Short mmCIF file of C-alpha atoms and ligand atoms in Angstrom, two decimals:
data_model
loop_
_atom_site.label_atom_id
_atom_site.label_comp_id
_atom_site.label_asym_id
_atom_site.label_seq_id
_atom_site.Cartn_x
_atom_site.Cartn_y
_atom_site.Cartn_z
CA MET A 1 -36.01 36.47 -14.68
CA PRO A 2 -37.26 36.38 -10.96
CA ARG A 3 -34.96 34.57 -8.80
CA ARG A 4 -35.85 30.89 -8.16
CA ALA A 5 -35.97 28.71 -5.05
CA LEU A 6 -37.65 25.49 -3.97
CA ILE A 7 -38.62 24.65 -0.75
CA THR A 8 -38.47 20.75 0.00
CA SER A 9 -42.00 20.19 1.52
CA ILE A 10 -43.67 24.00 0.99
CA THR A 11 -47.03 22.80 3.12
CA GLY A 12 -45.47 22.44 6.93
CA GLN A 13 -45.70 26.13 8.85
CA ASP A 14 -42.00 27.16 7.79
CA GLY A 15 -42.51 25.83 4.64
CA SER A 16 -45.61 27.75 4.28
CA TYR A 17 -44.04 31.05 6.37
CA LEU A 18 -41.01 30.84 3.48
CA ALA A 19 -42.70 30.75 0.51
CA GLU A 20 -44.60 34.32 1.19
CA LEU A 21 -41.08 35.58 2.38
CA LEU A 22 -39.67 34.52 -0.96
CA LEU A 23 -42.45 35.26 -2.99
CA ALA A 24 -42.85 39.13 -1.50
CA LYS A 25 -39.36 39.43 -1.92
CA GLY A 26 -40.24 38.80 -5.74
CA TYR A 27 -38.72 34.83 -6.15
CA GLU A 28 -40.35 32.17 -8.28
CA VAL A 29 -40.78 29.81 -5.75
CA HIS A 30 -41.24 25.59 -6.63
CA GLY A 31 -42.24 23.66 -3.61
CA ILE A 32 -42.23 20.05 -2.82
CA ILE A 33 -45.64 18.39 -1.54
CA ARG A 34 -46.44 15.01 -0.76
CA ARG A 35 -49.76 13.10 -2.20
CA ALA A 36 -52.46 12.45 -0.40
CA SER A 37 -56.18 11.43 -0.43
CA SER A 38 -57.22 15.07 1.17
CA PHE A 39 -55.86 17.78 1.05
CA ASN A 40 -52.83 19.49 2.46
CA THR A 41 -52.30 22.58 1.77
CA GLY A 42 -54.29 24.53 4.06
CA ARG A 43 -51.30 26.63 4.75
CA LEU A 44 -50.95 28.04 1.06
CA GLU A 45 -53.79 28.27 -0.06
CA HIS A 46 -54.50 32.31 0.27
CA LEU A 47 -50.74 32.60 -2.25
CA TYR A 48 -51.78 29.82 -4.84
CA HIS A 49 -52.57 31.56 -7.94
CA ASP A 50 -54.09 28.96 -11.33
CA PRO A 51 -49.79 27.96 -12.79
CA HIS A 52 -51.78 29.71 -15.90
CA ASP A 53 -51.99 32.65 -15.22
CA ALA A 54 -49.96 35.24 -16.52
CA GLY A 55 -47.11 35.91 -13.08
CA ALA A 56 -48.10 33.05 -11.25
CA ARG A 57 -45.09 32.86 -8.96
CA LEU A 58 -45.80 29.88 -7.33
CA PHE A 59 -45.60 26.44 -8.60
CA LEU A 60 -46.36 22.68 -6.96
CA HIS A 61 -44.98 19.62 -7.82
CA TYR A 62 -45.44 16.37 -6.39
CA GLY A 63 -43.14 14.15 -4.26
CA ASP A 64 -41.48 12.72 -1.84
CA LEU A 65 -38.68 13.00 1.12
CA GLY A 66 -38.50 8.96 0.80
CA CYS A 67 -37.38 8.92 -2.72
CA ASP A 68 -35.26 11.43 -5.16
CA GLU A 69 -36.58 10.97 -8.64
CA GLN A 70 -38.37 13.94 -8.54
CA LEU A 71 -35.82 15.86 -6.37
CA THR A 72 -33.32 14.87 -8.83
CA SER A 73 -35.67 16.03 -12.09
CA LEU A 74 -36.74 19.37 -10.55
CA ILE A 75 -33.22 20.20 -9.95
CA TYR A 76 -32.47 19.86 -13.09
CA SER A 77 -35.60 21.68 -14.40
CA VAL A 78 -36.01 24.30 -11.95
CA ARG A 79 -32.55 24.86 -12.09
CA PRO A 80 -33.40 26.93 -8.12
CA GLU A 81 -30.60 29.46 -7.12
CA GLU A 82 -31.30 28.84 -3.25
CA ILE A 83 -33.00 25.08 -2.00
CA TYR A 84 -34.81 25.01 1.69
CA HIS A 85 -34.28 21.69 2.68
CA LEU A 86 -37.53 21.72 5.11
CA GLY A 87 -39.42 18.63 4.68
CA ALA A 88 -38.95 16.04 7.70
CA GLN A 89 -40.88 13.81 10.39
CA SER A 90 -40.52 16.64 12.71
CA HIS A 91 -42.13 15.14 15.62
CA VAL A 92 -40.07 14.40 18.49
CA LYS A 93 -42.23 11.88 20.54
CA VAL A 94 -43.23 10.14 16.92
CA SER A 95 -39.83 9.65 15.94
CA PHE A 96 -39.41 6.84 19.51
CA GLU A 97 -42.82 5.33 17.80
CA LEU A 98 -41.20 5.51 14.03
CA PRO A 99 -37.22 5.44 14.46
CA GLN A 100 -36.43 4.08 10.93
CA TYR A 101 -39.05 6.13 9.55
CA THR A 102 -37.38 8.95 10.59
CA GLY A 103 -34.45 8.13 10.15
CA GLU A 104 -35.37 8.17 6.59
CA ILE A 105 -37.77 11.06 6.29
CA THR A 106 -35.69 13.13 8.56
CA GLY A 107 -31.86 12.21 8.15
CA LEU A 108 -30.93 10.33 4.81
CA ALA A 109 -33.86 12.76 3.41
CA SER A 110 -31.21 15.11 3.48
CA LEU A 111 -28.19 13.34 1.93
CA ARG A 112 -30.72 13.01 -0.82
CA VAL A 113 -31.07 16.45 -1.74
CA LEU A 114 -26.69 17.26 -1.33
CA GLU A 115 -26.28 14.54 -3.43
CA ALA A 116 -29.04 15.28 -6.08
CA VAL A 117 -27.58 19.14 -5.84
CA ARG A 118 -23.88 17.86 -5.91
CA ARG A 119 -24.56 15.21 -9.52
CA SER A 120 -26.60 18.05 -11.22
CA GLY A 121 -23.45 20.15 -11.03
CA ILE A 122 -25.82 23.46 -10.84
CA ARG A 123 -24.36 25.88 -8.70
CA CYS A 124 -26.73 26.29 -6.23
CA ARG A 125 -27.62 27.30 -2.51
CA VAL A 126 -29.04 25.24 0.26
CA TYR A 127 -30.40 25.36 3.36
CA GLN A 128 -30.60 22.56 6.02
CA ALA A 129 -32.95 22.56 8.57
CA SER A 130 -31.01 21.54 11.41
CA SER A 131 -32.92 21.76 15.22
CA SER A 132 -31.69 22.45 18.61
CA GLU A 133 -32.87 19.33 19.58
CA MET A 134 -29.05 18.06 18.33
CA PHE A 135 -28.47 19.81 21.26
CA GLY A 136 -30.19 17.51 23.76
CA GLY A 137 -28.79 16.69 26.85
CA THR A 138 -26.26 19.25 26.78
CA PRO A 139 -27.07 22.20 29.24
CA PRO A 140 -27.79 25.93 29.07
CA LEU A 141 -26.94 28.41 26.71
CA GLN A 142 -26.71 26.58 23.50
CA ASN A 143 -24.47 28.13 20.24
CA GLU A 144 -22.68 26.75 17.54
CA GLU A 145 -19.73 25.79 19.54
CA SER A 146 -21.99 23.93 21.70
CA VAL A 147 -21.36 19.81 22.31
CA PHE A 148 -24.18 18.28 20.99
CA HIS A 149 -26.08 15.47 22.65
CA PRO A 150 -29.18 13.92 21.10
CA ARG A 151 -32.03 12.29 23.30
CA SER A 152 -34.41 11.27 20.25
CA PRO A 153 -34.09 9.35 17.47
CA TYR A 154 -35.25 12.46 15.54
CA GLY A 155 -32.68 14.73 17.24
CA VAL A 156 -29.85 11.39 15.84
CA ALA A 157 -30.76 12.10 11.94
CA LYS A 158 -31.36 16.21 12.70
CA LEU A 159 -28.03 16.14 13.58
CA TYR A 160 -27.05 13.22 10.86
CA GLY A 161 -28.24 15.76 8.05
CA TYR A 162 -26.01 18.75 9.72
CA TRP A 163 -23.23 16.64 9.45
CA MET A 164 -23.91 15.88 6.01
CA ALA A 165 -24.65 19.71 5.51
CA ARG A 166 -20.58 20.24 6.87
CA SER A 167 -19.11 17.33 4.73
CA TYR A 168 -21.02 18.53 1.54
CA ARG A 169 -19.06 22.16 1.92
CA GLU A 170 -16.11 20.55 3.28
CA ALA A 171 -15.22 17.76 0.32
CA TYR A 172 -17.27 19.62 -2.54
CA GLY A 173 -16.85 23.29 -1.93
CA MET A 174 -21.08 24.06 -1.47
CA PHE A 175 -22.81 26.78 0.04
CA VAL A 176 -24.79 24.64 2.21
CA ALA A 177 -25.88 26.72 5.68
CA ASN A 178 -26.85 24.23 8.90
CA GLY A 179 -30.13 26.99 10.15
CA ILE A 180 -29.78 25.24 14.10
CA LEU A 181 -33.14 26.45 15.22
CA PHE A 182 -35.13 26.79 18.15
CA ASN A 183 -38.32 26.06 18.77
CA HIS A 184 -40.64 28.70 16.97
CA GLU A 185 -44.61 28.78 16.96
CA SER A 186 -47.78 30.41 15.13
CA PRO A 187 -50.80 30.58 14.13
CA ARG A 188 -49.91 27.61 11.12
CA ARG A 189 -48.16 25.40 14.21
CA GLY A 190 -49.22 21.53 13.49
CA PRO A 191 -51.89 21.43 16.06
CA THR A 192 -49.80 18.19 18.37
CA PHE A 193 -47.01 20.85 19.06
CA VAL A 194 -47.35 21.68 22.89
CA THR A 195 -47.85 25.49 22.22
CA ARG A 196 -50.71 25.07 19.56
CA LYS A 197 -52.15 22.09 21.71
CA VAL A 198 -52.40 24.71 24.69
CA THR A 199 -53.98 27.71 22.36
CA ARG A 200 -56.44 25.78 20.08
CA ALA A 201 -57.44 24.16 24.15
CA VAL A 202 -57.98 27.24 25.04
CA ALA A 203 -59.80 28.46 22.27
CA GLU A 204 -62.53 25.36 22.89
CA ILE A 205 -62.40 26.22 26.68
CA VAL A 206 -63.25 30.02 26.31
CA ALA A 207 -66.86 28.59 23.54
CA GLY A 208 -67.82 25.68 25.91
CA ARG A 209 -66.42 22.75 23.59
CA ARG A 210 -64.29 21.26 26.45
CA GLN A 211 -63.19 21.58 29.75
CA LYS A 212 -60.48 19.09 29.97
CA LEU A 213 -56.84 19.40 28.71
CA TYR A 214 -54.14 16.20 28.99
CA LEU A 215 -50.01 16.91 28.63
CA GLY A 216 -46.92 15.35 29.54
CA ASN A 217 -44.22 16.83 31.09
CA LEU A 218 -44.72 20.16 32.09
CA GLU A 219 -40.98 20.48 33.44
CA ALA A 220 -39.27 21.03 30.00
CA ARG A 221 -38.25 24.06 29.69
CA ARG A 222 -38.06 25.43 25.57
CA ASP A 223 -36.74 28.78 24.23
CA TRP A 224 -40.28 29.47 21.92
CA GLY A 225 -39.79 32.08 18.81
CA TYR A 226 -42.66 33.05 16.55
CA ALA A 227 -41.65 31.14 13.02
CA PRO A 228 -42.72 34.06 10.72
CA GLU A 229 -39.21 35.74 12.13
CA TYR A 230 -37.14 32.79 11.82
CA VAL A 231 -37.82 32.01 8.15
CA GLU A 232 -36.63 35.49 7.46
CA GLY A 233 -33.67 34.20 9.78
CA MET A 234 -32.98 31.30 7.01
CA TRP A 235 -32.93 33.92 3.90
CA ARG A 236 -30.31 35.88 5.76
CA MET A 237 -28.36 33.06 5.68
CA LEU A 238 -28.19 32.01 2.43
CA GLN A 239 -28.19 35.59 1.30
CA GLN A 240 -24.21 35.35 3.46
CA GLU A 241 -20.70 35.68 0.90
CA SER A 242 -20.10 31.98 2.62
CA ALA A 243 -21.69 29.08 4.26
CA GLU A 244 -21.59 29.03 7.81
CA ASP A 245 -24.16 27.68 10.47
CA PHE A 246 -26.35 29.80 12.59
CA VAL A 247 -28.08 29.36 15.35
CA LEU A 248 -31.47 31.04 16.05
CA GLY A 249 -33.27 31.21 18.96
CA THR A 250 -34.93 34.30 21.36
CA GLY A 251 -32.34 33.71 24.19
CA GLU A 252 -35.43 33.14 26.70
CA ALA A 253 -36.88 30.00 28.09
CA HIS A 254 -39.85 29.25 29.63
CA SER A 255 -41.59 25.67 31.17
CA VAL A 256 -44.10 24.25 29.79
CA ARG A 257 -45.94 25.13 32.98
CA GLU A 258 -45.27 28.46 32.68
CA MET A 259 -46.52 28.35 29.38
CA CYS A 260 -50.02 27.24 30.23
CA GLU A 261 -50.54 29.86 33.13
CA ALA A 262 -49.72 32.23 30.61
CA ALA A 263 -52.20 30.96 27.63
CA PHE A 264 -54.42 30.35 29.83
CA ALA A 265 -54.66 33.45 32.02
CA TYR A 266 -54.41 35.23 29.02
CA ALA A 267 -57.85 34.22 28.67
CA GLY A 268 -59.04 35.13 31.93
CA LEU A 269 -58.23 31.33 33.30
CA ASP A 270 -56.88 28.96 35.51
CA TRP A 271 -54.51 26.71 34.02
CA ARG A 272 -55.14 24.29 36.86
CA GLU A 273 -58.56 23.73 36.22
CA HIS A 274 -57.76 22.63 33.66
CA VAL A 275 -54.20 21.25 32.60
CA GLU A 276 -54.19 17.01 33.59
CA VAL A 277 -50.32 15.16 33.21
CA ASP A 278 -51.16 12.07 30.80
CA PRO A 279 -48.08 9.80 30.81
CA GLN A 280 -48.89 8.11 27.51
CA TYR A 281 -47.53 12.29 26.17
CA ARG A 282 -44.37 11.72 27.94
CA ARG A 283 -40.80 10.76 25.79
CA PRO A 284 -39.05 7.61 26.26
CA ALA A 285 -36.27 10.80 27.22
CA GLU A 286 -36.83 14.02 27.30
CA VAL A 287 -35.01 17.17 26.32
CA ASP A 288 -35.07 19.40 29.93
CA TRP A 289 -34.20 22.49 29.12
CA LEU A 290 -33.36 24.34 25.79
CA CYS A 291 -32.47 28.03 25.64
CA ALA A 292 -30.42 29.99 23.20
CA ASP A 293 -27.39 31.80 23.16
CA ALA A 294 -27.87 33.26 19.65
CA SER A 295 -25.51 36.25 19.55
CA LYS A 296 -22.99 34.90 16.36
CA ALA A 297 -26.81 35.90 14.18
CA ARG A 298 -27.35 39.00 15.90
CA ARG A 299 -23.69 39.90 14.85
CA GLU A 300 -23.76 38.28 11.08
CA LEU A 301 -27.42 38.32 10.15
CA CYS A 302 -28.51 41.27 12.02
CA TRP A 303 -30.91 38.92 13.12
CA SER A 304 -32.92 39.50 16.96
CA PRO A 305 -36.58 38.26 16.98
CA ALA A 306 -38.97 41.08 17.99
CA ILE A 307 -41.98 38.23 19.72
CA ALA A 308 -41.39 37.57 22.82
CA PHE A 309 -42.99 34.33 24.66
CA ARG A 310 -46.29 36.18 26.01
CA GLU A 311 -46.79 37.94 23.28
CA LEU A 312 -46.59 35.10 20.84
CA LEU A 313 -49.03 33.38 22.96
CA GLN A 314 -51.41 36.37 22.97
CA ILE A 315 -50.99 35.62 18.86
CA MET A 316 -51.75 32.40 18.36
CA VAL A 317 -54.72 32.22 21.15
CA ASP A 318 -56.51 35.45 19.06
CA ALA A 319 -56.21 32.89 16.08
CA ASP A 320 -57.67 30.00 17.54
CA LEU A 321 -59.76 32.32 18.92
CA GLU A 322 -60.66 33.44 15.40
CA SER A 323 -60.29 30.21 13.68
CA ILE A 324 -63.67 28.12 15.45
CA GLY A 325 -65.96 31.90 15.60
CA LEU A 326 -64.74 34.27 18.66
CA ARG A 327 -63.65 37.23 18.55
CA PRO A 328 -60.28 37.72 19.99
CA LEU A 329 -59.19 38.90 22.87
CA GLY A 330 -57.27 41.58 21.02
CA ALA A 331 -53.75 41.72 22.80
CA GLY A 332 -51.83 39.54 19.91
CA GLN A 333 -53.85 41.08 16.86
CA ARG A 334 -53.02 45.04 18.66
CA LEU A 335 -49.48 43.73 19.09
CA LEU A 336 -49.18 42.79 15.54
CA GLU A 337 -50.82 45.92 14.69
CA ARG A 338 -48.33 48.20 15.92
CA GLY A 339 -45.67 46.64 15.49
CA PHE A 340 -46.10 44.66 12.12
CA ALA A 341 -49.38 46.60 10.42
CA PRO A 342 -51.29 44.49 9.19
CA TRP A 343 -52.64 41.91 11.40
CA HIS A 344 -52.24 38.76 9.15
CA ARG A 345 -54.24 35.61 10.36
CA TRP A 346 -54.88 32.09 8.83
CA GLN A 347 -56.19 32.91 5.29
CA SER A 348 -54.04 35.83 4.42
CA SER A 349 -50.69 37.50 4.13
CA VAL A 350 -47.52 37.98 6.24
CA SER A 351 -45.52 39.34 3.14
CA ALA A 352 -45.77 43.38 5.68
CA VAL A 353 -44.85 41.40 8.56
CA LEU A 354 -42.02 40.00 7.90
CA ALA A 355 -41.07 43.42 6.07
CA ALA A 356 -41.45 45.39 8.58
CA ALA A 357 -39.59 42.36 11.22
CA SER A 358 -36.84 42.63 8.36
CA SER A 359 -36.38 46.21 9.25
CA ALA A 360 -37.18 46.75 12.53
CA ALA A 361 -33.68 44.06 13.07
CA HIS A 362 -31.44 46.19 10.49
P1 LIG B 1 -44.02 20.89 9.43
O1 LIG B 1 -45.27 22.04 9.84
O2 LIG B 1 -43.98 19.45 10.29
O3 LIG B 1 -43.49 20.39 8.55
C1 LIG B 1 -42.68 19.44 7.39
C2 LIG B 1 -43.43 19.00 6.73
O4 LIG B 1 -42.04 17.86 5.90
C3 LIG B 1 -45.06 19.01 5.64
O5 LIG B 1 -44.65 19.89 4.81
C4 LIG B 1 -44.99 17.60 5.67
O6 LIG B 1 -45.88 17.76 4.50
C5 LIG B 1 -43.52 17.15 4.92
N1 LIG B 1 -42.82 16.13 4.67
C6 LIG B 1 -43.13 15.28 5.73
N2 LIG B 1 -43.19 14.47 5.52
C7 LIG B 1 -43.08 14.14 4.15
C8 LIG B 1 -42.61 13.03 3.17
N3 LIG B 1 -42.45 11.57 3.39
N4 LIG B 1 -42.06 13.53 1.09
C9 LIG B 1 -42.38 15.17 1.52
N5 LIG B 1 -42.45 16.24 2.39
C10 LIG B 1 -42.54 15.82 3.96
O7 LIG B 1 -42.64 21.65 10.47
P2 LIG B 1 -41.86 22.88 10.27
O8 LIG B 1 -42.31 23.26 12.00
O9 LIG B 1 -42.38 24.04 9.74
O10 LIG B 1 -40.73 22.85 10.70
C11 LIG B 1 -40.29 22.81 9.09
C12 LIG B 1 -38.07 22.03 9.27
O11 LIG B 1 -37.75 22.63 10.57
C13 LIG B 1 -38.48 20.70 9.44
O12 LIG B 1 -37.95 20.14 9.23
C14 LIG B 1 -38.46 20.50 11.07
O13 LIG B 1 -37.80 19.34 12.12
C15 LIG B 1 -37.48 21.58 11.31
N6 LIG B 1 -36.71 22.34 12.97
C16 LIG B 1 -38.55 22.73 12.63
C17 LIG B 1 -38.06 23.56 14.53
C18 LIG B 1 -39.83 24.23 14.63
O14 LIG B 1 -39.76 25.06 16.29
N7 LIG B 1 -40.74 24.89 13.96
C19 LIG B 1 -36.79 23.94 15.32
C20 LIG B 1 -35.97 23.35 14.32
C21 LIG B 1 -36.18 22.79 13.16
P3 LIG B 1 -47.29 17.31 5.54
O15 LIG B 1 -47.50 18.85 4.85
O16 LIG B 1 -47.37 16.84 3.54
O17 LIG B 1 -47.18 16.65 6.56
N1 LIG B 2 -45.96 17.58 21.76
C1 LIG B 2 -46.50 18.16 22.93
N2 LIG B 2 -47.65 17.01 23.90
N3 LIG B 2 -45.07 18.15 24.33
C2 LIG B 2 -45.91 18.11 25.33
C3 LIG B 2 -46.94 17.29 25.32
C4 LIG B 2 -47.53 17.12 25.03
O1 LIG B 2 -48.85 16.94 25.11
N4 LIG B 2 -46.66 17.25 27.28
C5 LIG B 2 -45.15 18.19 27.45
N5 LIG B 2 -44.38 18.45 26.42
C6 LIG B 2 -43.53 19.08 26.65
C7 LIG B 2 -42.31 18.14 25.97
O2 LIG B 2 -42.28 17.21 25.76
C8 LIG B 2 -41.05 19.17 25.31
O3 LIG B 2 -40.49 18.58 26.42
C9 LIG B 2 -42.19 20.09 25.02
O4 LIG B 2 -43.17 19.65 25.33
C10 LIG B 2 -42.14 20.27 23.49
O5 LIG B 2 -42.88 19.80 23.36
P1 LIG B 2 -43.55 19.95 21.71
O6 LIG B 2 -43.65 21.39 21.73
O7 LIG B 2 -43.41 18.40 20.68
O8 LIG B 2 -41.89 20.42 20.78
P2 LIG B 2 -40.63 19.56 20.73
O9 LIG B 2 -39.28 20.85 21.58
O10 LIG B 2 -40.52 18.35 21.34
O11 LIG B 2 -40.05 19.91 18.88
C11 LIG B 2 -39.91 20.87 18.63
O12 LIG B 2 -39.07 21.66 18.17
C12 LIG B 2 -37.96 21.00 17.46
C13 LIG B 2 -36.60 22.02 18.16
O13 LIG B 2 -35.88 22.31 20.15
C14 LIG B 2 -40.21 20.48 16.50
O14 LIG B 2 -40.44 21.61 16.16
C15 LIG B 2 -39.02 19.76 16.21
O15 LIG B 2 -39.12 19.92 14.45
C16 LIG B 2 -37.92 20.56 16.47
O16 LIG B 2 -36.85 20.40 15.74
#
């Protein structure tokens, strides 16, 4: 019997990569998607097989994090050995506009998952998608022992989920691991997060479709890594003997300004000619500087990311050029061919990339 996993919100950046990783490892994967009037499964299409096909191992179920009926019934009927709770309203700026909704979907939904598992009596391992945003105003480096000081409704909601996870671990002996992940990006990153906003703009400027890119705070510093490597870390957390919390990040931080400079320069452009500041993209409270101390993950999970900041941007710019029909510049493509062959694209498998990343980490 294959091992079974349930991913809440499999349609997101991490959900799609994780599904791919688990399928490559032989799992049967069940994922929750929400009903939408247009397709929201673009990140999964290359993986999907008709469930009637013999050998189908990916199954999608409608559900919403605002209500636990589907969670409970899936936990009973699927009886997963591992649950990856990834679903969230994950945009920090949006959380200031929708604080109550964010509390409901990003915070309370974690409790819904934990309570559904507890009531079912099924023994399964749970991954809680916690965030470096919980550190907020705490100066770097941040690790598992750092003080939390969230600075957004999103950060506060994530902190609620984090403590619920710990509370269920302590009160009921459940296996619940918090992955405190720093920013991780990819060609599948949502287009309103800053890295993807920049790499898409670079591609469109190269194509002559636009000239300007409007951003908010250019001085904030983030620790940006490559998402497929982070889902490998999530999986490793659930393979440990006992449940613990782990920080994942590269240990290198850059400002939004440096990120623009590097992404535009890769395409032979001067960012200063194209980027303008628009205050509407600023947040009421900013998180100035996040930078991970991931030494615990290195030591105990043998996890260390191979893709660095500039390489990440090269991968993303190449993918965005390709997605609008231009020839990739090639460094991002060559990098993955050399280190992680074969090159993965929007519509094709990253399993080989993940396998290579996994063996590189050992
Ligand atoms: P993402 O791309 O924004 O994906 C979020 C997922 O949640 C999507 O599948 C989305 O569905 C789903 N969702 C949102 N509201 C829902 C609802 N009411 N009911 C059901 N599903 C709902 O996020 P991500 O970057 O993959 O991140 C995965 C998780 O890790 C999130 O919890 C995020 O907060 C956390 N995290 C991310 C990072 C990062 O840098 N990426 C770092 C730390 C923590 P649709 O596709 O239909 O919108
Ligand atoms: N989105 C966005 N858009 N951010 C901008 C812009 C802009 O136009 N201009 C400047 N920024 C700055 C933000 O103010 C922030 O300091 C930084 O760029 C990164 O913003 P995002 O890419 O939106 O990510 P985030 O750090 O707020 O949140 C992401 O990482 C968290 C982990 O630290 C999300 O993935 C969260 O879900 C995740 O938990």
